[in-house]
mmCIF file of C-alpha atoms and ligand atoms in Angstrom:
data_model
loop_
_atom_site.group_PDB
_atom_site.id
_atom_site.type_symbol
_atom_site.label_atom_id
_atom_site.label_comp_id
_atom_site.label_asym_id
_atom_site.label_seq_id
_atom_site.Cartn_x
_atom_site.Cartn_y
_atom_site.Cartn_z
ATOM 1 C CA MET A 259 11.039 1.018 46.793
ATOM 2 C CA LYS A 260 12.256 -2.148 48.573
ATOM 3 C CA ASP A 261 9.085 -4.259 48.617
ATOM 4 C CA LEU A 262 5.771 -4.779 46.865
ATOM 5 C CA ILE A 263 3.314 -5.445 49.672
ATOM 6 C CA SER A 264 0.402 -3.236 48.658
ATOM 7 C CA MET A 265 -0.679 -1.770 45.346
ATOM 8 C CA ALA A 266 -0.404 1.565 47.153
ATOM 9 C CA ASP A 267 3.398 1.052 47.350
ATOM 10 C CA LEU A 268 3.447 1.957 43.653
ATOM 11 C CA SER A 269 3.248 5.450 42.197
ATOM 12 C CA LEU A 270 1.658 6.165 38.836
ATOM 13 C CA GLU A 271 5.165 6.393 37.413
ATOM 14 C CA ASP A 272 6.143 3.000 38.896
ATOM 15 C CA ILE A 273 3.052 1.399 37.362
ATOM 16 C CA TYR A 274 3.764 2.783 33.883
ATOM 17 C CA GLU A 275 7.425 1.737 34.170
ATOM 18 C CA ILE A 276 6.392 -1.813 35.106
ATOM 19 C CA LEU A 277 3.823 -1.972 32.283
ATOM 20 C CA ASP A 278 6.363 -0.735 29.706
ATOM 21 C CA LEU A 279 9.058 -3.120 30.907
ATOM 22 C CA ALA A 280 6.575 -6.017 31.002
ATOM 23 C CA ALA A 281 5.519 -5.332 27.395
ATOM 24 C CA GLU A 282 9.197 -5.276 26.312
ATOM 25 C CA ILE A 283 9.891 -8.526 28.202
ATOM 26 C CA LYS A 284 6.856 -10.169 26.589
ATOM 27 C CA GLU A 285 7.954 -9.170 23.087
ATOM 28 C CA LYS A 286 11.553 -10.318 23.672
ATOM 29 C CA ARG A 287 10.336 -13.697 24.958
ATOM 30 C CA ARG A 288 8.188 -14.033 21.807
ATOM 31 C CA GLN A 289 11.312 -13.391 19.738
ATOM 32 C CA GLY A 290 13.287 -15.922 21.779
ATOM 33 C CA LYS A 291 15.614 -13.230 23.172
ATOM 34 C CA VAL A 292 17.074 -13.878 26.616
ATOM 35 C CA ILE A 293 17.168 -11.254 29.403
ATOM 36 C CA ASP A 294 19.245 -12.967 32.071
ATOM 37 C CA HIS A 295 19.785 -10.027 34.400
ATOM 38 C CA LEU A 296 19.079 -12.146 37.501
ATOM 39 C CA ARG A 297 21.949 -14.575 36.916
ATOM 40 C CA ASN A 298 23.109 -16.136 40.196
ATOM 41 C CA LYS A 299 20.146 -14.620 42.064
ATOM 42 C CA SER A 300 17.751 -16.753 44.113
ATOM 43 C CA LEU A 301 14.138 -16.153 45.048
ATOM 44 C CA GLY A 302 12.422 -17.873 47.982
ATOM 45 C CA MET A 303 8.705 -18.544 47.481
ATOM 46 C CA ILE A 304 6.787 -19.070 50.741
ATOM 47 C CA PHE A 305 3.300 -20.501 50.228
ATOM 48 C CA GLU A 306 0.763 -20.960 53.034
ATOM 49 C CA LYS A 307 -1.987 -21.575 50.433
ATOM 50 C CA SER A 308 -2.472 -23.340 47.080
ATOM 51 C CA SER A 309 -1.430 -21.762 43.790
ATOM 52 C CA THR A 310 -1.199 -22.603 40.107
ATOM 53 C CA ARG A 311 -0.525 -19.293 38.342
ATOM 54 C CA THR A 312 1.501 -17.448 40.966
ATOM 55 C CA ARG A 313 3.833 -20.299 41.765
ATOM 56 C CA VAL A 314 4.466 -21.364 38.165
ATOM 57 C CA SER A 315 4.776 -17.845 36.742
ATOM 58 C CA PHE A 316 7.290 -16.755 39.401
ATOM 59 C CA GLU A 317 9.296 -19.965 39.051
ATOM 60 C CA VAL A 318 9.393 -19.761 35.246
ATOM 61 C CA GLY A 319 10.021 -16.014 35.458
ATOM 62 C CA MET A 320 13.115 -16.485 37.635
ATOM 63 C CA ASN A 321 14.350 -19.253 35.334
ATOM 64 C CA ASP A 322 13.850 -17.034 32.229
ATOM 65 C CA LEU A 323 15.814 -14.243 33.920
ATOM 66 C CA GLY A 324 18.739 -16.573 34.594
ATOM 67 C CA GLY A 325 18.014 -16.968 38.313
ATOM 68 C CA HIS A 326 16.677 -19.693 40.560
ATOM 69 C CA ALA A 327 13.446 -20.065 42.551
ATOM 70 C CA ILE A 328 12.954 -22.206 45.655
ATOM 71 C CA TYR A 329 9.413 -23.298 46.560
ATOM 72 C CA LEU A 330 8.933 -23.183 50.321
ATOM 73 C CA ASN A 331 5.646 -24.704 51.427
ATOM 74 C CA SER A 332 5.018 -23.238 54.873
ATOM 75 C CA ASN A 333 4.358 -26.740 56.248
ATOM 76 C CA ASP A 334 7.789 -27.898 55.108
ATOM 77 C CA ILE A 335 9.835 -25.049 56.598
ATOM 78 C CA GLN A 336 10.286 -24.427 60.318
ATOM 79 C CA ILE A 337 7.645 -21.662 60.306
ATOM 80 C CA GLY A 338 5.172 -24.564 60.282
ATOM 81 C CA ARG A 339 6.716 -25.764 63.572
ATOM 82 C CA GLY A 340 6.707 -22.400 65.303
ATOM 83 C CA GLU A 341 9.837 -20.563 64.123
ATOM 84 C CA THR A 342 8.921 -16.889 64.058
ATOM 85 C CA VAL A 343 8.299 -14.935 60.891
ATOM 86 C CA GLU A 344 10.890 -12.411 62.090
ATOM 87 C CA ASP A 345 13.654 -15.030 62.440
ATOM 88 C CA THR A 346 12.690 -16.633 59.138
ATOM 89 C CA ALA A 347 12.994 -13.251 57.398
ATOM 90 C CA LYS A 348 16.425 -12.629 58.922
ATOM 91 C CA VAL A 349 17.750 -16.094 58.023
ATOM 92 C CA LEU A 350 16.397 -16.089 54.465
ATOM 93 C CA SER A 351 17.947 -12.641 53.913
ATOM 94 C CA ARG A 352 21.385 -14.252 54.407
ATOM 95 C CA TYR A 353 20.812 -16.688 51.509
ATOM 96 C CA LEU A 354 18.371 -15.177 49.054
ATOM 97 C CA HIS A 355 17.986 -12.048 46.937
ATOM 98 C CA GLY A 356 14.205 -11.816 47.258
ATOM 99 C CA ILE A 357 11.162 -13.423 48.863
ATOM 100 C CA ILE A 358 7.616 -13.811 47.601
ATOM 101 C CA ALA A 359 4.991 -14.908 50.099
ATOM 102 C CA ARG A 360 1.379 -16.069 49.844
ATOM 103 C CA VAL A 361 -0.074 -15.829 53.318
ATOM 104 C CA TYR A 362 -3.326 -15.925 55.247
ATOM 105 C CA SER A 363 -2.670 -12.807 57.288
ATOM 106 C CA HIS A 364 -1.428 -9.633 55.607
ATOM 107 C CA ASP A 365 0.403 -8.912 58.845
ATOM 108 C CA THR A 366 2.775 -11.816 58.096
ATOM 109 C CA LEU A 367 3.917 -9.950 54.964
ATOM 110 C CA VAL A 368 4.410 -6.758 56.920
ATOM 111 C CA LYS A 369 6.552 -8.653 59.457
ATOM 112 C CA LEU A 370 8.553 -10.306 56.663
ATOM 113 C CA SER A 371 9.136 -6.951 55.034
ATOM 114 C CA GLU A 372 10.178 -5.254 58.287
ATOM 115 C CA ASN A 373 12.667 -7.992 59.153
ATOM 116 C CA ALA A 374 14.094 -8.924 55.757
ATOM 117 C CA SER A 375 16.954 -6.952 54.270
ATOM 118 C CA ILE A 376 15.927 -8.194 50.797
ATOM 119 C CA PRO A 377 12.814 -7.334 48.735
ATOM 120 C CA VAL A 378 9.542 -8.977 49.809
ATOM 121 C CA ILE A 379 6.714 -9.365 47.284
ATOM 122 C CA ASN A 380 3.073 -10.038 48.141
ATOM 123 C CA ALA A 381 1.961 -13.167 46.274
ATOM 124 C CA LEU A 382 -1.568 -12.801 47.792
ATOM 125 C CA SER A 383 -2.738 -12.139 51.314
ATOM 126 C CA ASP A 384 -6.167 -11.843 52.875
ATOM 127 C CA GLU A 385 -6.011 -8.123 52.027
ATOM 128 C CA GLU A 386 -4.294 -7.725 48.665
ATOM 129 C CA HIS A 387 -3.030 -9.315 45.446
ATOM 130 C CA PRO A 388 -0.891 -6.649 43.719
ATOM 131 C CA CYS A 389 0.908 -9.025 41.298
ATOM 132 C CA GLN A 390 -2.444 -10.087 39.885
ATOM 133 C CA VAL A 391 -3.516 -6.501 39.435
ATOM 134 C CA LEU A 392 -0.341 -5.497 37.572
ATOM 135 C CA ALA A 393 -1.045 -8.313 35.090
ATOM 136 C CA ASP A 394 -4.649 -7.083 34.856
ATOM 137 C CA LEU A 395 -3.547 -3.533 34.062
ATOM 138 C CA MET A 396 -1.145 -4.913 31.455
ATOM 139 C CA THR A 397 -4.033 -6.831 29.854
ATOM 140 C CA ILE A 398 -6.303 -3.766 29.842
ATOM 141 C CA MET A 399 -3.483 -1.741 28.245
ATOM 142 C CA GLU A 400 -3.064 -4.366 25.514
ATOM 143 C CA TYR A 401 -6.744 -4.312 24.589
ATOM 144 C CA LYS A 402 -7.645 -0.663 25.209
ATOM 145 C CA ASN A 403 -4.319 1.103 24.695
ATOM 146 C CA ARG A 404 -4.834 2.939 27.984
ATOM 147 C CA VAL A 405 -5.605 2.204 31.607
ATOM 148 C CA SER A 406 -7.250 5.494 32.538
ATOM 149 C CA GLY A 407 -10.521 7.241 31.807
ATOM 150 C CA MET A 408 -12.682 4.097 31.772
ATOM 151 C CA LYS A 409 -15.351 2.474 33.939
ATOM 152 C CA PHE A 410 -14.189 -0.634 35.806
ATOM 153 C CA VAL A 411 -16.885 -2.784 37.426
ATOM 154 C CA TRP A 412 -16.199 -5.385 40.086
ATOM 155 C CA VAL A 413 -18.932 -7.983 40.686
ATOM 156 C CA GLY A 414 -18.510 -10.224 43.728
ATOM 157 C CA ASP A 415 -16.640 -10.370 46.999
ATOM 158 C CA GLY A 416 -15.042 -7.105 48.162
ATOM 159 C CA ASN A 417 -11.882 -8.974 49.119
ATOM 160 C CA ASN A 418 -8.138 -9.089 48.405
ATOM 161 C CA VAL A 419 -8.233 -8.804 44.592
ATOM 162 C CA CYS A 420 -10.928 -6.131 44.807
ATOM 163 C CA ASN A 421 -8.886 -4.092 47.313
ATOM 164 C CA SER A 422 -5.812 -4.066 45.071
ATOM 165 C CA LEU A 423 -7.950 -3.193 42.040
ATOM 166 C CA MET A 424 -9.592 -0.283 43.873
ATOM 167 C CA LEU A 425 -6.183 1.140 44.751
ATOM 168 C CA ALA A 426 -4.898 0.567 41.205
ATOM 169 C CA CYS A 427 -7.924 2.265 39.640
ATOM 170 C CA ALA A 428 -7.428 5.243 41.944
ATOM 171 C CA ILE A 429 -3.729 5.533 41.025
ATOM 172 C CA VAL A 430 -4.186 5.209 37.252
ATOM 173 C CA GLY A 431 -7.395 7.266 37.085
ATOM 174 C CA MET A 432 -10.107 4.722 36.293
ATOM 175 C CA GLU A 433 -13.581 4.948 37.859
ATOM 176 C CA ILE A 434 -14.446 1.792 39.826
ATOM 177 C CA VAL A 435 -17.868 0.499 40.825
ATOM 178 C CA VAL A 436 -17.906 -2.385 43.303
ATOM 179 C CA ALA A 437 -21.092 -4.470 43.249
ATOM 180 C CA CYS A 438 -21.196 -6.911 46.142
ATOM 181 C CA PRO A 439 -23.823 -8.445 48.433
ATOM 182 C CA LYS A 440 -24.486 -6.645 51.705
ATOM 183 C CA GLY A 441 -21.913 -7.768 54.265
ATOM 184 C CA TYR A 442 -19.227 -8.427 51.636
ATOM 185 C CA GLU A 443 -18.235 -4.817 50.956
ATOM 186 C CA PRO A 444 -14.535 -3.944 50.820
ATOM 187 C CA ASP A 445 -12.878 -3.119 54.108
ATOM 188 C CA GLU A 446 -13.304 0.523 55.150
ATOM 189 C CA LYS A 447 -9.510 0.908 55.340
ATOM 190 C CA TYR A 448 -9.265 0.247 51.584
ATOM 191 C CA VAL A 449 -12.245 2.456 50.745
ATOM 192 C CA ILE A 450 -10.586 5.334 52.613
ATOM 193 C CA LYS A 451 -7.179 4.685 51.006
ATOM 194 C CA THR A 452 -8.787 4.561 47.528
ATOM 195 C CA LYS A 453 -10.449 7.908 48.120
ATOM 196 C CA GLU A 454 -7.241 9.405 49.536
ATOM 197 C CA LEU A 455 -5.523 8.404 46.303
ATOM 198 C CA GLY A 456 -8.172 10.364 44.388
ATOM 199 C CA GLY A 457 -10.251 7.344 43.398
ATOM 200 C CA ILE A 458 -13.803 7.608 42.075
ATOM 201 C CA LEU A 459 -15.415 4.669 43.879
ATOM 202 C CA THR A 460 -19.038 3.575 44.220
ATOM 203 C CA VAL A 461 -20.108 0.566 46.293
ATOM 204 C CA THR A 462 -23.512 -0.913 45.464
ATOM 205 C CA ASP A 463 -25.458 -4.174 45.798
ATOM 206 C CA ASN A 464 -26.970 -3.899 42.303
ATOM 207 C CA PRO A 465 -24.732 -5.638 39.715
ATOM 208 C CA LEU A 466 -27.009 -4.898 36.741
ATOM 209 C CA GLU A 467 -27.120 -1.173 37.457
ATOM 210 C CA ALA A 468 -23.354 -1.169 38.131
ATOM 211 C CA SER A 469 -22.564 -2.857 34.803
ATOM 212 C CA LYS A 470 -24.203 -0.172 32.649
ATOM 213 C CA ASN A 471 -21.603 1.216 30.195
ATOM 214 C CA ALA A 472 -18.785 -0.765 31.811
ATOM 215 C CA ASP A 473 -15.468 -0.958 29.957
ATOM 216 C CA VAL A 474 -14.347 -3.843 32.181
ATOM 217 C CA LEU A 475 -16.384 -6.452 34.077
ATOM 218 C CA TYR A 476 -14.279 -8.321 36.650
ATOM 219 C CA THR A 477 -15.069 -11.098 39.095
ATOM 220 C CA ASP A 478 -13.340 -13.539 41.444
ATOM 221 C CA VAL A 479 -14.318 -16.709 43.320
ATOM 222 C CA TRP A 480 -17.218 -16.558 45.775
ATOM 223 C CA VAL A 481 -15.285 -18.678 48.266
ATOM 224 C CA SER A 482 -11.703 -17.508 48.695
ATOM 225 C CA MET A 483 -8.933 -19.598 50.219
ATOM 226 C CA GLY A 484 -9.513 -19.470 53.957
ATOM 227 C CA ASP A 485 -13.316 -18.965 53.594
ATOM 228 C CA GLU A 486 -14.137 -22.627 52.964
ATOM 229 C CA GLU A 487 -16.158 -22.989 56.186
ATOM 230 C CA GLU A 488 -18.591 -20.315 54.934
ATOM 231 C CA GLU A 489 -19.115 -22.021 51.572
ATOM 232 C CA GLU A 490 -22.796 -22.909 51.978
ATOM 233 C CA LYS A 491 -23.777 -19.405 53.131
ATOM 234 C CA ARG A 492 -21.645 -17.711 50.466
ATOM 235 C CA LEU A 493 -23.173 -19.730 47.618
ATOM 236 C CA LYS A 494 -26.576 -18.384 48.700
ATOM 237 C CA ASP A 495 -25.454 -14.797 49.378
ATOM 238 C CA PHE A 496 -23.640 -14.436 46.041
ATOM 239 C CA LYS A 497 -26.161 -16.130 43.747
ATOM 240 C CA ASN A 498 -27.202 -12.862 42.038
ATOM 241 C CA PHE A 499 -23.609 -11.711 41.618
ATOM 242 C CA GLN A 500 -22.601 -13.589 38.492
ATOM 243 C CA ILE A 501 -20.967 -12.090 35.424
ATOM 244 C CA ASN A 502 -23.107 -13.365 32.596
ATOM 245 C CA GLU A 503 -24.706 -12.433 29.271
ATOM 246 C CA GLU A 504 -27.237 -10.184 31.022
ATOM 247 C CA LEU A 505 -24.518 -7.972 32.516
ATOM 248 C CA ILE A 506 -22.484 -8.022 29.298
ATOM 249 C CA ALA A 507 -25.588 -6.815 27.391
ATOM 250 C CA VAL A 508 -25.770 -3.559 29.385
ATOM 251 C CA SER A 509 -21.994 -2.926 29.283
ATOM 252 C CA LYS A 510 -20.113 -1.227 26.439
ATOM 253 C CA PRO A 511 -20.105 -3.294 23.211
ATOM 254 C CA ASP A 512 -16.328 -3.824 23.572
ATOM 255 C CA VAL A 513 -16.383 -4.651 27.301
ATOM 256 C CA LEU A 514 -13.554 -6.843 28.617
ATOM 257 C CA VAL A 515 -14.606 -9.756 30.826
ATOM 258 C CA MET A 516 -11.913 -10.471 33.393
ATOM 259 C CA HIS A 517 -11.318 -13.030 36.148
ATOM 260 C CA CYS A 518 -8.120 -13.633 38.131
ATOM 261 C CA LEU A 519 -8.789 -17.417 38.024
ATOM 262 C CA PRO A 520 -9.327 -20.117 39.209
ATOM 263 C CA ALA A 521 -12.905 -19.864 37.862
ATOM 264 C CA HIS A 522 -16.100 -21.723 38.633
ATOM 265 C CA ARG A 523 -18.402 -21.730 35.590
ATOM 266 C CA GLY A 524 -22.046 -21.372 36.608
ATOM 267 C CA LEU A 525 -21.155 -19.689 39.915
ATOM 268 C CA GLU A 526 -19.334 -16.329 39.782
ATOM 269 C CA ILE A 527 -19.197 -16.395 35.968
ATOM 270 C CA SER A 528 -21.324 -18.065 33.289
ATOM 271 C CA ALA A 529 -19.631 -20.391 30.800
ATOM 272 C CA GLY A 530 -20.812 -18.077 28.010
ATOM 273 C CA ALA A 531 -19.077 -15.119 29.621
ATOM 274 C CA ILE A 532 -15.732 -16.730 30.437
ATOM 275 C CA ASP A 533 -15.496 -18.708 27.199
ATOM 276 C CA GLY A 534 -17.075 -16.003 25.024
ATOM 277 C CA PRO A 535 -15.643 -13.258 22.794
ATOM 278 C CA HIS A 536 -15.291 -10.613 25.545
ATOM 279 C CA SER A 537 -13.156 -12.785 27.814
ATOM 280 C CA VAL A 538 -9.459 -11.992 28.259
ATOM 281 C CA VAL A 539 -8.884 -14.282 31.243
ATOM 282 C CA PHE A 540 -6.076 -16.315 29.687
ATOM 283 C CA ASP A 541 -4.244 -13.152 28.632
ATOM 284 C CA GLN A 542 -4.456 -12.065 32.274
ATOM 285 C CA ALA A 543 -3.010 -15.405 33.364
ATOM 286 C CA GLU A 544 -0.186 -15.194 30.804
ATOM 287 C CA ASN A 545 0.598 -11.614 31.756
ATOM 288 C CA ARG A 546 1.288 -12.684 35.334
ATOM 289 C CA LEU A 547 4.586 -14.010 33.974
ATOM 290 C CA HIS A 548 5.607 -10.855 32.129
ATOM 291 C CA ALA A 549 4.442 -8.333 34.738
ATOM 292 C CA GLN A 550 6.129 -10.225 37.585
ATOM 293 C CA LYS A 551 9.373 -10.462 35.633
ATOM 294 C CA ALA A 552 9.256 -6.671 35.373
ATOM 295 C CA VAL A 553 8.715 -6.427 39.153
ATOM 296 C CA LEU A 554 11.600 -8.847 39.787
ATOM 297 C CA LEU A 555 13.935 -6.834 37.542
ATOM 298 C CA LYS A 556 12.921 -3.604 39.249
ATOM 299 C CA LEU A 557 13.297 -4.916 42.819
ATOM 300 C CA LEU A 558 16.109 -7.466 42.500
ATOM 301 C CA ALA A 559 18.213 -5.892 39.734
ATOM 302 C CA GLY A 560 17.304 -2.235 40.298
ATOM 303 C CA GLU A 561 16.056 -1.741 36.716
HETATM 304 N N1 CP B 885 -4.832 -15.790 40.200
HETATM 305 C C1 CP B 885 -3.981 -16.461 41.001
HETATM 306 O O1 CP B 885 -3.284 -15.893 41.841
HETATM 307 O O2 CP B 885 -3.957 -17.797 40.774
HETATM 308 P P1 CP B 885 -3.246 -18.911 41.675
HETATM 309 O O3 CP B 885 -4.025 -18.994 42.963
HETATM 310 O O4 CP B 885 -3.352 -20.166 40.857
HETATM 311 O O5 CP B 885 -1.834 -18.515 41.935
HETATM 312 N N1 NVA B 886 -9.799 -14.177 46.239
HETATM 313 C C1 NVA B 886 -9.146 -15.403 45.840
HETATM 314 C C2 NVA B 886 -8.105 -15.143 44.814
HETATM 315 C C3 NVA B 886 -7.438 -16.359 44.255
HETATM 316 C C4 NVA B 886 -6.352 -16.036 43.274
HETATM 317 C C5 NVA B 886 -8.567 -16.065 47.071
HETATM 318 O O1 NVA B 886 -8.038 -15.359 47.935
HETATM 319 O O2 NVA B 886 -8.641 -17.287 47.183
#
């Protein structure tokens, strides 16, 4: 495995290896033990969009591992002035040991990966967000001691995070129900891929029905980066797709409430849900650091 572009790049074995390594890394960090296996290695971080968690967790992760991270805002590098993605990939491969990229078009990641001789990691595209989903699986493992044999319910936009979660659920063996307004269903390509991977997937427009007996309730913003022009319409279309006390009441008593963040209280999630006893959203955010360090060790140090 050279790159992490799609969740489907990972086998079940890869996922368990990453989760085990991430748990070990987390414990060692708690004990103050250093794992500096990326000494003298550099990571380029291309960002076409905003980020708090992804940028900071990768930068701190590289620093913890003894390496160095370079933030490359796409407006500040020559890509912003028309240099091709292909040439950028070839040039950066001569300096760096790995690239992460947060892009509008998933195709940009594919081009980076095809033209770079170093690992390329998806830091979010319009289609997928695999680094987020590895941290989510790690969080589920911490609370439930397993990631299979449960009911995972997505409430909201069938977009990038949802696509990666569908694939992940299929790989690890977790049933997934996607509740989204009509017109916001996940792309057919991802529905087919999920089913090919053996996934048990239901797509519905009834969030209350979907949430019955859920082990996990998960949501994301109603207006993703790049969808800002549709904001007014989306706020109307999504108004019944909020994770709140009503959905929690029909879920399992020990349901986990999850959100990739950033969150908007009163829109996709109620304040009571995100700040209440079922919420694990800040564990998810923390686990970005540990899970990504495991990915970096696997791809950049061959561990
Ligand atoms: N969840 C996530 O990727 O957050 P950022 O956009 O802050 O990186
Ligand atoms: N779906 C959101 C995720 C943010 C982490 C977006 O693409 O903006």
